[in-house]
Amino acid sequence: MAKEEILTSEDVINKARTFLTNDDADYLHRAYQFAESAHKDQYRKSGEPYIVHPVQVAGILVELEMDPVTIAGGFLHDVVEDTEVTLDDVEDSFDHELAMLVDGVTKLGKIKYKSKEALQAENHRKMFVAMAKDIRVILIKLADRLHNMRTLKHLPPHKQRRISNETLEIFAPLAHRLGISTIKWELEDTALRYLNPQQYYRIVQLMKQKREERESYIDEVIGELKNQLKDVNIEADMSGRPKHLYSIYRKMAEQKKQFNEIYDLLAVRILVHSIKDCYAVLGIIHTCWKPMPGRFKDYIAMPKPNLYQSLHTTVIGPKGDPLEVQIRTKEMHEIAEYGIAAHWAYKEGKQPSKGNKAFEDKLTWFREILDWQNETNDAEEFMETLKVDLFSDMVYVFTPKGDVIELPSGSVPLDFAYRIHTEVGNKTIGAKVNGKMEPLDYQLKNGDIVEVMTSKHSYGPSQDWLTITQTSQAKSKIKQFFKRQRRDENISKGKEAVEKEIRAFDIEPKDVLISDNLKRVFEKFNFSNEDDMYAAVGYQGITAALIATRLTDKVREAKQKEQNLEETIEEVKNEAVTKKEQKRDSGVKVEGVDNLLVRLSKCCNPVPGDRIVGYITKGRGVSVHRSDCPNVQKEEVKERLLHVEWEKGQSDKKQYHVDLEISGYDRRGLVNEVLQAVNETKTNITYVNGRSDRNRMAVIHITILIHNTGHLKRIVERIKQIKDVYTVTRTTQ
């Protein structure tokens, strides 16, 4: 796809005329004029007129040779969101079909959400549900995102990173799922440029240094293949296949490899006229060069769910280096580049293949989006479902009749059972894999033949199944079963769990479980009544801690204000202490010296119970450090160290700052659970910060006020009990 050229509306419409009728071109011209009028006097961050953006989006859709309604959607995709134009205006001026596409890509407005993340999740949910009804919605959105990524340099760095992260998490995987590799690669490479510019430009430089050597090698390979194919009268187009920067970066990061250790930088793509020629060329290649074991994949016999077809093989090439070869027909290549868009494209005046049953069957995973949308009230949970089920690596298994079932990698027989039918899943008692009985938590592998054993006498799922299953579809069906079968039990269990969490805040349940407060909270979480809320806690649809936190927030706020007032009064009283007492306010005694200013060092924050040492500073008295503090280990400071010790009876009167670093698996609610655990020990928190990386590792920094090391130990032990917390470390600055 052309990246730098800025198209005019005439360029776009003239290119569209090469595959659309004149009436269609006139329709596009009307759409452009409508958009130009709506966006009049609007400008982008780059300073150019806003209409430039919709024109480029329409231009990308023209390159995909989309139908006229989709291209018109490119021109109009922002008019409802960013101007005074309404959907009714679009429908009155054009038609209902175009209005529905524009609505699908329009973000939500005029609704207040608790956070930017919640609003973004709701926007994505709206887009995905619209996409499930008409796939062209996402094609417009991908074109929109692609042009936005091309012009990202005009935004501030924090927005560049946020948009690039979102692109890698949602839009690039979606382009891959739709098979539109020409968009996928550009999105990924551009996102990498803003997220890790050092690595991006380093790889670019390394690619340039080896380019001549690679091109010479590929030319030699192609020359040899042309001679071989000429002997058997097979016509073929051959070229070197460029390796994309993001795929190199991922391979280096995930496999801990250096650039010179990545062998499939050398690749050849061969396009032929028929499937028969594909296999004939494969035979010739394996005759010329030795194939590498386990590196042959036949995506022609078994296409990927995104419709991709090709033969892949890796051989030891002429110079002894691994050489990757892809063989496909020209039609397959078009689908490899444009994916689902190729099925929607106008070809020789024909209508797009909207009614093609085989094509529709391959998109059944889109229809599941509507089911998920109806089964969750939480947009952020909905997006997590999509990321797990749609964007993860896939495994392909067979039913006993030979039908292929696609599941996320890591799936188990229970996921397979629920994919077949809800009742099959609920009545499952065992599973055979390749004719052999396997446990229900067995991880399925590509090519497994799975047979589910059921019994009409089965009592249904157990609570453990929610942990065993991997797919959101299976978990959702299991939760539905518990809702129906065990409502009374779940209500009782949920209420008991919520009351326990309330007591953990040192609050009596009867003080907060009053009708107005309950109504405020269950409406906040979109439940119809308090029984529905308790039932959801019982079947693990929502955590008891989250409900208890909401129920107690006003009482805790009032208690905190009262505590702050008491502390203020105490501070006023303490202003009258003697000068000598002020000197010893640190709780530390200097051996043989009186009336010295003593302060606790902030680099290591010593607390009673720690082994300590004093350091004589210039003009600032004695600075007290922990004995293991790096700042007092240096040879040059040892002559200024002196013996100090904690005063007896001070450890329960004074509070000391301590910094803790908590690392663990990044999941929703982890920070809340850490803060709640500290709260349970009646410990004040003065600072909280957290971050997570792309490997889902979370690091949380908190500063707390404690009395002594015994107090600290109790807090650390409580935090370590939290699920998914790996380490708790006391840190120094």
PDB file of N, CA and C in Angstrom, residues 71 89 160-161 164 168 199 201 203 212 214 229 233 246 299 309 357 418 439 455 523 625 640 648 664:
ATOM      1  N   ILE A  71     -16.756   2.349   0.461  1.00  0.00           N
ATOM      2  CA  ILE A  71     -15.880   3.491   0.138  1.00  0.00           C
ATOM      3  C   ILE A  71     -16.548   4.795   0.571  1.00  0.00           C
ATOM      4  N   ASP A  89     -29.617  12.390   8.963  1.00  0.00           N
ATOM      5  CA  ASP A  89     -29.183  13.194   7.805  1.00  0.00           C
ATOM      6  C   ASP A  89     -28.494  12.307   6.766  1.00  0.00           C
ATOM      7  N   GLN A 160       0.977   9.058  21.197  1.00  0.00           N
ATOM      8  CA  GLN A 160       1.568   8.120  20.230  1.00  0.00           C
ATOM      9  C   GLN A 160       1.680   6.732  20.841  1.00  0.00           C
ATOM     10  N   ARG A 161       2.134   6.672  22.108  1.00  0.00           N
ATOM     11  CA  ARG A 161       2.296   5.364  22.768  1.00  0.00           C
ATOM     12  C   ARG A 161       0.948   4.708  23.042  1.00  0.00           C
ATOM     13  N   SER A 164      -0.541   3.498  19.739  1.00  0.00           N
ATOM     14  CA  SER A 164       0.248   2.375  19.215  1.00  0.00           C
ATOM     15  C   SER A 164      -0.026   1.096  20.001  1.00  0.00           C
ATOM     16  N   LEU A 168      -1.592  -2.429  18.512  1.00  0.00           N
ATOM     17  CA  LEU A 168      -1.015  -3.770  18.636  1.00  0.00           C
ATOM     18  C   LEU A 168      -1.946  -4.735  19.350  1.00  0.00           C
ATOM     19  N   GLN A 199      14.898   0.048  19.074  1.00  0.00           N
ATOM     20  CA  GLN A 199      14.947  -1.255  18.419  1.00  0.00           C
ATOM     21  C   GLN A 199      14.491  -1.163  16.955  1.00  0.00           C
ATOM     22  N   TYR A 201      14.744   1.356  14.765  1.00  0.00           N
ATOM     23  CA  TYR A 201      15.767   1.909  13.865  1.00  0.00           C
ATOM     24  C   TYR A 201      17.019   1.037  13.829  1.00  0.00           C
ATOM     25  N   ILE A 203      16.932  -2.305  13.901  1.00  0.00           N
ATOM     26  CA  ILE A 203      16.603  -3.383  12.953  1.00  0.00           C
ATOM     27  C   ILE A 203      16.635  -2.853  11.522  1.00  0.00           C
ATOM     28  N   GLU A 212      22.177  -6.060   0.315  1.00  0.00           N
ATOM     29  CA  GLU A 212      22.818  -6.497  -0.943  1.00  0.00           C
ATOM     30  C   GLU A 212      23.134  -7.982  -0.911  1.00  0.00           C
ATOM     31  N   ARG A 214      21.630 -10.299   0.851  1.00  0.00           N
ATOM     32  CA  ARG A 214      20.382 -11.069   0.772  1.00  0.00           C
ATOM     33  C   ARG A 214      19.832 -11.079  -0.649  1.00  0.00           C
ATOM     34  N   LEU A 229      11.948 -24.980 -13.321  1.00  0.00           N
ATOM     35  CA  LEU A 229      10.531 -24.904 -13.710  1.00  0.00           C
ATOM     36  C   LEU A 229      10.379 -24.850 -15.230  1.00  0.00           C
ATOM     37  N   ASN A 233       7.864 -26.936 -17.846  1.00  0.00           N
ATOM     38  CA  ASN A 233       6.839 -26.046 -18.437  1.00  0.00           C
ATOM     39  C   ASN A 233       5.853 -25.485 -17.401  1.00  0.00           C
ATOM     40  N   TYR A 246       8.382  -5.800  12.567  1.00  0.00           N
ATOM     41  CA  TYR A 246       7.782  -6.219  13.838  1.00  0.00           C
ATOM     42  C   TYR A 246       7.942  -7.725  14.056  1.00  0.00           C
ATOM     43  N   TYR A 299      -1.238 -25.211   4.038  1.00  0.00           N
ATOM     44  CA  TYR A 299      -2.435 -24.410   4.290  1.00  0.00           C
ATOM     45  C   TYR A 299      -3.387 -24.410   3.082  1.00  0.00           C
ATOM     46  N   GLN A 309      -4.444 -19.380   2.257  1.00  0.00           N
ATOM     47  CA  GLN A 309      -4.005 -20.650   1.683  1.00  0.00           C
ATOM     48  C   GLN A 309      -2.608 -20.483   1.080  1.00  0.00           C
ATOM     49  N   LYS A 357     -22.548 -18.806   1.048  1.00  0.00           N
ATOM     50  CA  LYS A 357     -22.689 -19.556   2.300  1.00  0.00           C
ATOM     51  C   LYS A 357     -21.349 -20.052   2.824  1.00  0.00           C
ATOM     52  N   TYR A 418     -18.162 -27.533  24.950  1.00  0.00           N
ATOM     53  CA  TYR A 418     -19.057 -26.374  24.929  1.00  0.00           C
ATOM     54  C   TYR A 418     -19.107 -25.714  23.558  1.00  0.00           C
ATOM     55  N   PRO A 439      -7.708 -36.770  30.858  1.00  0.00           N
ATOM     56  CA  PRO A 439      -8.406 -35.931  31.852  1.00  0.00           C
ATOM     57  C   PRO A 439      -9.010 -34.691  31.193  1.00  0.00           C
ATOM     58  N   SER A 455     -23.318 -38.089  29.863  1.00  0.00           N
ATOM     59  CA  SER A 455     -24.286 -38.928  30.577  1.00  0.00           C
ATOM     60  C   SER A 455     -25.494 -38.085  30.947  1.00  0.00           C
ATOM     61  N   GLU A 523     -27.323  -1.103  41.438  1.00  0.00           N
ATOM     62  CA  GLU A 523     -27.583  -0.364  40.194  1.00  0.00           C
ATOM     63  C   GLU A 523     -26.274   0.052  39.531  1.00  0.00           C
ATOM     64  N   HIS A 625      21.021   5.077  59.361  1.00  0.00           N
ATOM     65  CA  HIS A 625      20.798   4.180  58.236  1.00  0.00           C
ATOM     66  C   HIS A 625      20.627   2.748  58.729  1.00  0.00           C
ATOM     67  N   ARG A 640      33.302   7.904  59.696  1.00  0.00           N
ATOM     68  CA  ARG A 640      32.308   8.831  60.260  1.00  0.00           C
ATOM     69  C   ARG A 640      31.086   8.100  60.816  1.00  0.00           C
ATOM     70  N   LYS A 648      14.107   2.229  73.931  1.00  0.00           N
ATOM     71  CA  LYS A 648      13.105   1.254  74.344  1.00  0.00           C
ATOM     72  C   LYS A 648      11.757   1.934  74.551  1.00  0.00           C
ATOM     73  N   GLY A 664       3.918  -9.350  40.411  1.00  0.00           N
ATOM     74  CA  GLY A 664       3.011 -10.476  40.203  1.00  0.00           C
ATOM     75  C   GLY A 664       2.420 -10.452  38.819  1.00  0.00           C
TER      76      GLY A 664
END
